[in-house]
Amino acid sequence: MSDYQIGIVNSQSFGKYFPEHLEELRTLGAVTALQLSATATVAEIGRKLAPYDCLITSVTPEFTADFFTKTPKLKLIARHGLGVNNIDLAAASKHQVYVTKVTPEVETEAVAEHAIALMLALGRLIPQADYALRNTPWEKRVNFVGIELKELTVGIIGYGHIGQRVGDILRLGFGSQILVYDPYQSARKIQKSGGQKVTLEELLSQSDVISLHANVTEANQGLLGAREFSQLKPTVRVINTARGALVDEGALVKALKAKKIAGYAADVFESEPLLQTSPLLAFENVVLTPHIGAYTAESLAGMGAKVVKDVRTVLKGEVPLEVVNKEVSQ
């Protein structure tokens, strides 16, 4: 075994179901799993991670510009997932640290199916009905009247791999009409896959269900805020399996209290892990899961294999696939 140090940071799923990924990593260097608190300071994070050549990471912690000044050995941050908004990419590039993510196709089916599952759970009141069956008389079933997805208008915000797959499932499986807001996709491409390109305002006002699948940028943080919630049908249901930062949770809570929307389902949150004091937990018409959209056996197998390959490639002095900060390899 070499002298390389490999850290697995806040990723509870890596190696748990596919131990062969851990075994392969151990042929490349010494492997340590670390769990860093959400309240850890940059100094603490830097001190604990300074010994490592490569990191395999989750959606936490935040890797700030200051962090990279404290980790001179670091060569790679391999995201065990897709999102990299917790990493200062410019700082990583400045310090010649590769930042990689898994190939989008690896997570596409898992996250798309999870989005559909949340739509069905929210629309058919499945969590509430399950709880009632376990804890209240059978006759309570009369309270659980839901909706059908058939022929509803579904607005998809972000039409990359996952957004398109969600659209396909809804269109082909349920007969839904698909509206798409994505400034980076042409109307022709969207139409070719069965959707209709519209403005954000048109999507908000016309949709019966809205599903978020966009990447987070500085421009679209809080994409759904007070103004946007005021434009929705009161019967709309909103699904977020993309990133919590796309939704202003303060405005969301106000919209739920005012009954401006019929329900909300999410796998992602503005701040993770979600605190037990979150006001979202108080609403019966809210369905929440703990960022498990990619948690299928098939997806985790592909994700694990990809990050192991990234570590191996970088330690060989080569350029890995799916580098987010391409300036490093130039």
Short mmCIF file of C-alpha atoms in Angstrom, two decimals:
data_model
loop_
_atom_site.label_atom_id
_atom_site.label_comp_id
_atom_site.label_asym_id
_atom_site.label_seq_id
_atom_site.Cartn_x
_atom_site.Cartn_y
_atom_site.Cartn_z
CA MET A 1 0.00 0.00 0.00
CA SER A 2 1.23 3.51 -0.82
CA ASP A 3 1.58 6.44 1.57
CA TYR A 4 -1.41 8.25 0.08
CA GLN A 5 -4.16 9.32 2.50
CA ILE A 6 -7.77 9.06 1.30
CA GLY A 7 -10.62 10.55 3.34
CA ILE A 8 -14.31 9.70 3.07
CA VAL A 9 -16.12 12.76 4.40
CA ASN A 10 -19.76 12.73 5.58
CA SER A 11 -20.66 10.06 3.04
CA GLN A 12 -22.52 7.40 5.00
CA SER A 13 -23.52 5.42 1.92
CA PHE A 14 -20.12 5.03 0.23
CA GLY A 15 -18.83 1.50 0.82
CA LYS A 16 -21.78 0.51 3.01
CA TYR A 17 -23.58 -1.56 0.38
CA PHE A 18 -20.64 -2.15 -1.95
CA PRO A 19 -17.64 -2.91 0.29
CA GLU A 20 -15.60 -3.80 -2.77
CA HIS A 21 -15.30 -0.07 -3.42
CA LEU A 22 -13.63 0.37 -0.03
CA GLU A 23 -11.37 -2.59 -0.67
CA GLU A 24 -10.25 -1.13 -3.98
CA LEU A 25 -9.54 2.22 -2.33
CA ARG A 26 -7.36 0.48 0.25
CA THR A 27 -5.11 -0.76 -2.54
CA LEU A 28 -4.42 2.89 -3.37
CA GLY A 29 -3.69 4.24 0.11
CA ALA A 30 -4.80 4.50 3.73
CA VAL A 31 -8.56 5.09 3.94
CA THR A 32 -10.29 6.93 6.79
CA ALA A 33 -13.99 7.72 7.20
CA LEU A 34 -14.71 11.08 8.84
CA GLN A 35 -17.96 12.62 10.03
CA LEU A 36 -17.72 16.40 10.34
CA SER A 37 -20.34 18.37 12.22
CA ALA A 38 -22.52 20.88 10.41
CA THR A 39 -21.26 23.44 12.93
CA ALA A 40 -17.56 22.71 12.36
CA THR A 41 -15.50 25.81 11.62
CA VAL A 42 -13.27 26.20 8.58
CA ALA A 43 -10.27 25.92 10.90
CA GLU A 44 -11.55 22.62 12.31
CA ILE A 45 -12.36 21.23 8.87
CA GLY A 46 -8.98 22.29 7.54
CA ARG A 47 -7.12 20.79 10.49
CA LYS A 48 -8.91 17.44 10.23
CA LEU A 49 -8.57 17.18 6.46
CA ALA A 50 -5.05 18.58 6.05
CA PRO A 51 -3.39 15.12 5.95
CA TYR A 52 -5.38 13.89 2.95
CA ASP A 53 -4.41 13.62 -0.70
CA CYS A 54 -7.91 12.78 -1.90
CA LEU A 55 -11.38 13.30 -0.44
CA ILE A 56 -14.62 11.54 -1.30
CA THR A 57 -17.37 13.84 -0.09
CA SER A 58 -21.09 14.28 0.41
CA VAL A 59 -23.14 17.50 0.19
CA THR A 60 -21.48 18.71 3.39
CA PRO A 61 -19.32 20.33 4.70
CA GLU A 62 -18.65 23.63 2.95
CA PHE A 63 -15.26 23.75 1.26
CA THR A 64 -14.52 27.47 1.28
CA ALA A 65 -11.61 29.41 -0.18
CA ASP A 66 -9.98 29.48 3.25
CA PHE A 67 -10.23 25.69 3.49
CA PHE A 68 -7.94 25.22 0.49
CA THR A 69 -5.19 27.31 2.12
CA LYS A 70 -5.08 24.74 4.94
CA THR A 71 -4.86 21.57 2.82
CA PRO A 72 -1.65 21.78 0.73
CA LYS A 73 -1.54 18.01 0.08
CA LEU A 74 -5.02 17.87 -1.40
CA LYS A 75 -5.23 16.80 -5.05
CA LEU A 76 -8.88 15.78 -5.46
CA ILE A 77 -12.38 16.30 -4.08
CA ALA A 78 -14.53 13.58 -5.62
CA ARG A 79 -18.21 14.26 -5.04
CA HIS A 80 -20.14 11.09 -4.30
CA GLY A 81 -23.02 12.68 -6.18
CA LEU A 82 -23.76 15.47 -8.66
CA GLY A 83 -24.00 18.81 -6.85
CA VAL A 84 -20.86 20.82 -6.13
CA ASN A 85 -22.39 24.01 -4.73
CA ASN A 86 -20.73 23.33 -1.35
CA ILE A 87 -17.29 23.73 -2.96
CA ASP A 88 -15.54 26.99 -3.88
CA LEU A 89 -14.51 25.94 -7.38
CA ALA A 90 -12.38 29.00 -8.08
CA ALA A 91 -10.36 28.37 -4.93
CA ALA A 92 -10.01 24.68 -5.78
CA SER A 93 -8.65 25.63 -9.20
CA LYS A 94 -6.26 28.17 -7.70
CA HIS A 95 -4.81 25.45 -5.48
CA GLN A 96 -4.72 22.87 -8.30
CA VAL A 97 -7.33 20.60 -6.72
CA TYR A 98 -9.54 18.62 -9.08
CA VAL A 99 -13.25 18.64 -8.26
CA THR A 100 -15.18 15.81 -9.88
CA LYS A 101 -18.74 14.55 -9.82
CA VAL A 102 -20.36 11.33 -10.92
CA THR A 103 -21.57 11.06 -14.49
CA PRO A 104 -25.17 12.35 -14.68
CA GLU A 105 -26.48 9.11 -16.15
CA VAL A 106 -25.54 7.24 -12.97
CA GLU A 107 -28.16 9.05 -10.87
CA THR A 108 -30.74 9.83 -13.55
CA GLU A 109 -33.14 6.92 -13.10
CA ALA A 110 -32.94 6.87 -9.31
CA VAL A 111 -33.63 10.57 -8.84
CA ALA A 112 -36.28 10.71 -11.56
CA GLU A 113 -38.17 7.79 -10.05
CA HIS A 114 -37.88 9.37 -6.59
CA ALA A 115 -39.42 12.57 -7.94
CA ILE A 116 -42.33 10.56 -9.32
CA ALA A 117 -42.63 8.70 -6.02
CA LEU A 118 -42.88 12.01 -4.16
CA MET A 119 -45.54 13.24 -6.60
CA LEU A 120 -47.59 10.11 -5.96
CA ALA A 121 -47.03 10.18 -2.21
CA LEU A 122 -48.09 13.82 -2.03
CA GLY A 123 -50.96 13.53 -4.47
CA ARG A 124 -52.41 10.33 -2.98
CA LEU A 125 -51.69 11.20 0.69
CA ILE A 126 -49.80 7.93 1.10
CA PRO A 127 -47.70 8.83 4.20
CA GLN A 128 -50.77 10.21 5.97
CA ALA A 129 -52.88 7.18 5.09
CA ASP A 130 -50.15 4.81 6.26
CA TYR A 131 -49.91 6.63 9.60
CA ALA A 132 -53.69 6.63 10.00
CA LEU A 133 -53.96 2.90 9.29
CA ARG A 134 -51.41 2.16 11.99
CA ASN A 135 -52.82 4.53 14.60
CA THR A 136 -56.50 5.33 13.99
CA PRO A 137 -59.76 3.51 13.12
CA TRP A 138 -60.23 2.11 9.61
CA GLU A 139 -63.07 4.56 8.99
CA LYS A 140 -60.55 7.42 8.80
CA ARG A 141 -59.80 6.32 5.24
CA VAL A 142 -62.55 8.65 4.05
CA ASN A 143 -60.14 11.55 4.70
CA PHE A 144 -57.60 10.46 2.12
CA VAL A 145 -58.94 11.56 -1.24
CA GLY A 146 -56.10 12.34 -3.62
CA ILE A 147 -55.55 13.38 -7.22
CA GLU A 148 -54.54 11.55 -10.40
CA LEU A 149 -51.52 12.55 -12.45
CA LYS A 150 -53.32 11.52 -15.62
CA GLU A 151 -53.61 14.45 -18.05
CA LEU A 152 -52.41 17.02 -15.50
CA THR A 153 -50.10 19.82 -16.61
CA VAL A 154 -46.69 19.28 -15.05
CA GLY A 155 -44.09 22.04 -15.11
CA ILE A 156 -40.46 20.92 -15.11
CA ILE A 157 -37.82 23.47 -14.14
CA GLY A 158 -34.47 22.28 -15.46
CA TYR A 159 -34.49 19.88 -18.40
CA GLY A 160 -31.20 18.02 -18.15
CA HIS A 161 -30.90 14.25 -17.85
CA ILE A 162 -33.14 13.95 -14.79
CA GLY A 163 -35.70 16.54 -15.86
CA GLN A 164 -36.10 14.90 -19.26
CA ARG A 165 -36.49 11.45 -17.70
CA VAL A 166 -39.18 12.76 -15.34
CA GLY A 167 -40.94 14.27 -18.35
CA ASP A 168 -40.78 10.97 -20.23
CA ILE A 169 -42.24 9.00 -17.32
CA LEU A 170 -45.07 11.48 -16.84
CA ARG A 171 -45.86 11.90 -20.52
CA LEU A 172 -45.66 8.25 -21.54
CA GLY A 173 -46.84 6.69 -18.30
CA PHE A 174 -49.51 9.12 -17.13
CA GLY A 175 -50.44 11.15 -20.19
CA SER A 176 -49.36 14.39 -18.52
CA GLN A 177 -48.77 17.57 -20.51
CA ILE A 178 -45.18 18.74 -19.97
CA LEU A 179 -44.22 22.41 -19.72
CA VAL A 180 -40.51 23.18 -19.47
CA TYR A 181 -38.60 26.18 -18.20
CA ASP A 182 -34.92 25.89 -19.02
CA PRO A 183 -33.07 28.88 -20.51
CA TYR A 184 -30.23 26.61 -21.63
CA GLN A 185 -32.34 24.27 -23.77
CA SER A 186 -33.77 25.13 -27.19
CA ALA A 187 -37.50 24.99 -27.88
CA ARG A 188 -36.79 22.51 -30.68
CA LYS A 189 -34.94 20.10 -28.41
CA ILE A 190 -37.64 20.30 -25.73
CA GLN A 191 -40.40 19.79 -28.29
CA LYS A 192 -38.56 16.81 -29.77
CA SER A 193 -38.72 15.09 -26.37
CA GLY A 194 -42.42 15.83 -25.96
CA GLY A 195 -42.32 19.01 -23.90
CA GLN A 196 -43.25 22.62 -24.54
CA LYS A 197 -40.79 25.40 -23.76
CA VAL A 198 -42.39 28.24 -21.78
CA THR A 199 -41.35 31.18 -19.65
CA LEU A 200 -41.08 30.76 -15.90
CA GLU A 201 -44.19 32.90 -15.44
CA GLU A 202 -46.18 30.72 -17.85
CA LEU A 203 -45.04 27.55 -16.11
CA LEU A 204 -45.93 28.89 -12.67
CA SER A 205 -49.42 30.00 -13.64
CA GLN A 206 -50.39 26.96 -15.73
CA SER A 207 -48.94 23.96 -13.88
CA ASP A 208 -50.84 21.55 -11.65
CA VAL A 209 -47.58 20.02 -10.45
CA ILE A 210 -44.12 21.61 -10.53
CA SER A 211 -40.95 19.52 -10.34
CA LEU A 212 -37.53 21.13 -9.81
CA HIS A 213 -34.48 19.66 -11.57
CA ALA A 214 -32.18 22.65 -12.14
CA ASN A 215 -28.60 23.11 -11.04
CA VAL A 216 -28.03 25.87 -8.49
CA THR A 217 -26.31 29.03 -9.73
CA GLU A 218 -25.91 32.49 -8.26
CA ALA A 219 -28.68 33.63 -10.60
CA ASN A 220 -31.32 31.09 -9.58
CA GLN A 221 -30.88 30.77 -5.82
CA GLY A 222 -34.32 31.25 -4.29
CA LEU A 223 -35.87 30.75 -7.73
CA LEU A 224 -39.19 30.05 -6.05
CA GLY A 225 -39.78 32.90 -3.62
CA ALA A 226 -42.71 34.97 -2.39
CA ARG A 227 -43.35 36.51 -5.82
CA GLU A 228 -43.34 33.13 -7.55
CA PHE A 229 -45.57 31.46 -4.95
CA SER A 230 -48.12 34.22 -5.46
CA GLN A 231 -48.39 33.22 -9.15
CA LEU A 232 -49.23 29.56 -8.52
CA LYS A 233 -52.59 27.88 -8.61
CA PRO A 234 -53.77 27.18 -5.04
CA THR A 235 -54.13 23.54 -6.10
CA VAL A 236 -50.52 23.17 -7.23
CA ARG A 237 -48.10 20.68 -5.68
CA VAL A 238 -44.37 21.43 -5.77
CA ILE A 239 -41.66 18.75 -5.82
CA ASN A 240 -37.95 19.44 -5.20
CA THR A 241 -35.37 16.70 -5.73
CA ALA A 242 -32.73 19.08 -7.14
CA ARG A 243 -31.25 21.47 -4.57
CA GLY A 244 -32.77 23.13 -1.52
CA ALA A 245 -31.34 26.52 -2.45
CA LEU A 246 -33.75 26.74 -5.40
CA VAL A 247 -36.60 27.35 -2.95
CA ASP A 248 -36.85 30.18 -0.43
CA GLU A 249 -38.04 28.08 2.51
CA GLY A 250 -39.23 31.12 4.44
CA ALA A 251 -41.50 32.08 1.55
CA LEU A 252 -42.54 28.44 1.17
CA VAL A 253 -43.66 28.22 4.80
CA LYS A 254 -45.71 31.41 4.40
CA ALA A 255 -47.31 30.03 1.22
CA LEU A 256 -48.21 26.79 3.00
CA LYS A 257 -49.69 28.64 5.97
CA ALA A 258 -51.73 30.86 3.64
CA LYS A 259 -52.84 27.80 1.62
CA LYS A 260 -51.42 29.32 -1.55
CA ILE A 261 -50.24 25.84 -2.59
CA ALA A 262 -51.79 22.42 -1.99
CA GLY A 263 -48.60 20.69 -0.93
CA TYR A 264 -44.83 20.39 -1.07
CA ALA A 265 -42.53 17.37 -1.27
CA ALA A 266 -38.75 17.54 -1.05
CA ASP A 267 -35.63 15.44 -0.81
CA VAL A 268 -33.34 18.48 -0.47
CA PHE A 269 -33.25 21.52 1.80
CA GLU A 270 -31.69 24.96 2.16
CA SER A 271 -29.62 23.66 5.06
CA GLU A 272 -28.71 20.01 5.51
CA PRO A 273 -29.16 17.99 7.59
CA LEU A 274 -32.68 19.28 8.15
CA LEU A 275 -33.14 20.28 11.79
CA GLN A 276 -35.99 18.82 13.83
CA THR A 277 -37.04 22.41 14.52
CA SER A 278 -37.76 23.07 10.83
CA PRO A 279 -41.24 24.56 10.39
CA LEU A 280 -41.72 22.32 7.34
CA LEU A 281 -42.18 19.36 9.67
CA ALA A 282 -45.38 20.88 11.09
CA PHE A 283 -47.41 20.62 7.87
CA GLU A 284 -49.52 17.56 7.07
CA ASN A 285 -49.44 18.38 3.36
CA VAL A 286 -45.64 18.22 3.21
CA VAL A 287 -43.72 15.02 2.41
CA LEU A 288 -39.99 14.99 3.15
CA THR A 289 -37.16 12.50 2.65
CA PRO A 290 -33.54 12.85 3.87
CA HIS A 291 -31.72 13.42 0.55
CA ILE A 292 -32.07 9.81 -0.62
CA GLY A 293 -33.00 10.46 -4.25
CA ALA A 294 -29.91 8.65 -5.54
CA TYR A 295 -30.15 5.84 -2.99
CA THR A 296 -30.84 2.83 -5.15
CA ALA A 297 -28.56 -0.17 -5.40
CA GLU A 298 -27.98 0.52 -9.08
CA SER A 299 -27.14 4.18 -8.58
CA LEU A 300 -24.86 3.65 -5.57
CA ALA A 301 -22.95 0.97 -7.46
CA GLY A 302 -22.22 3.38 -10.28
CA MET A 303 -21.45 6.30 -7.98
CA GLY A 304 -19.00 4.29 -5.90
CA ALA A 305 -17.19 2.91 -8.92
CA LYS A 306 -16.86 6.41 -10.40
CA VAL A 307 -15.27 8.05 -7.35
CA VAL A 308 -12.86 5.14 -6.87
CA LYS A 309 -11.82 5.53 -10.50
CA ASP A 310 -11.31 9.27 -9.94
CA VAL A 311 -9.00 8.63 -6.99
CA ARG A 312 -7.02 6.04 -8.92
CA THR A 313 -6.69 8.33 -11.94
CA VAL A 314 -5.53 11.38 -9.99
CA LEU A 315 -3.01 9.41 -7.92
CA LYS A 316 -1.54 8.16 -11.22
CA GLY A 317 -1.04 11.78 -12.24
CA GLU A 318 -3.76 11.69 -14.90
CA VAL A 319 -6.88 13.79 -15.49
CA PRO A 320 -10.15 12.22 -14.25
CA LEU A 321 -13.52 12.29 -15.99
CA GLU A 322 -16.29 14.78 -15.13
CA VAL A 323 -13.92 17.46 -13.84
CA VAL A 324 -16.06 20.43 -12.83
CA ASN A 325 -13.24 22.97 -12.55
CA LYS A 326 -11.60 22.29 -15.90
CA GLU A 327 -9.04 25.07 -15.39
CA VAL A 328 -6.94 22.65 -13.32
CA SER A 329 -6.35 20.34 -16.28
CA GLN A 330 -5.42 23.12 -18.70
#
